[in-house]
Amino acid sequence: MIKHLEKEEDFYEIIKEGPIIVDFYADWCGPCKMLLPVLDEIDFATILKVNVDEFPDIAKRFGIMSIPTLLFFKNGLEQNREIGYRGLDEIKEAYKLIS
């Protein structure tokens, strides 16, 4: 299931329980657009999409320097990160480390 962050204060509430993948992206980013159909295929995790142009403070807090960046959280703590376009199999492998 894909959720889009709507309010900055919701971010920590959403990531605090369970495993979740956070996708830092921008609408103008080509690799981010390429990643979207891959994320649409994911049925094993909740994905929170965070637009870096709308939420620069969150991106800065997590040291996001390149997009797309996927952060893998478990119970509110970052466990892993993948930078750049990733295929479905790579995302599944990274997710296995936190689930």
C-alpha angles and dihedrals in degrees: 000000000000121000126184117218108242102173128029093224090060094061098084093040090056097047098042098088131050130343115317136169117223115203113202106200146144129223092236095051115109097202089047089056090049090052095053097079089048091053090048088061093057111104097158099070145034112249121204113200115209118189107215091207092056097039107031093153092060091046090050092047090057096041096245105179100157133033140255094041122166118204118195113211132188118190092341097311124109110241103170143356135206120196123205131006114337130185124233094261092053091050091048091052092049090047092052088064091064105032 
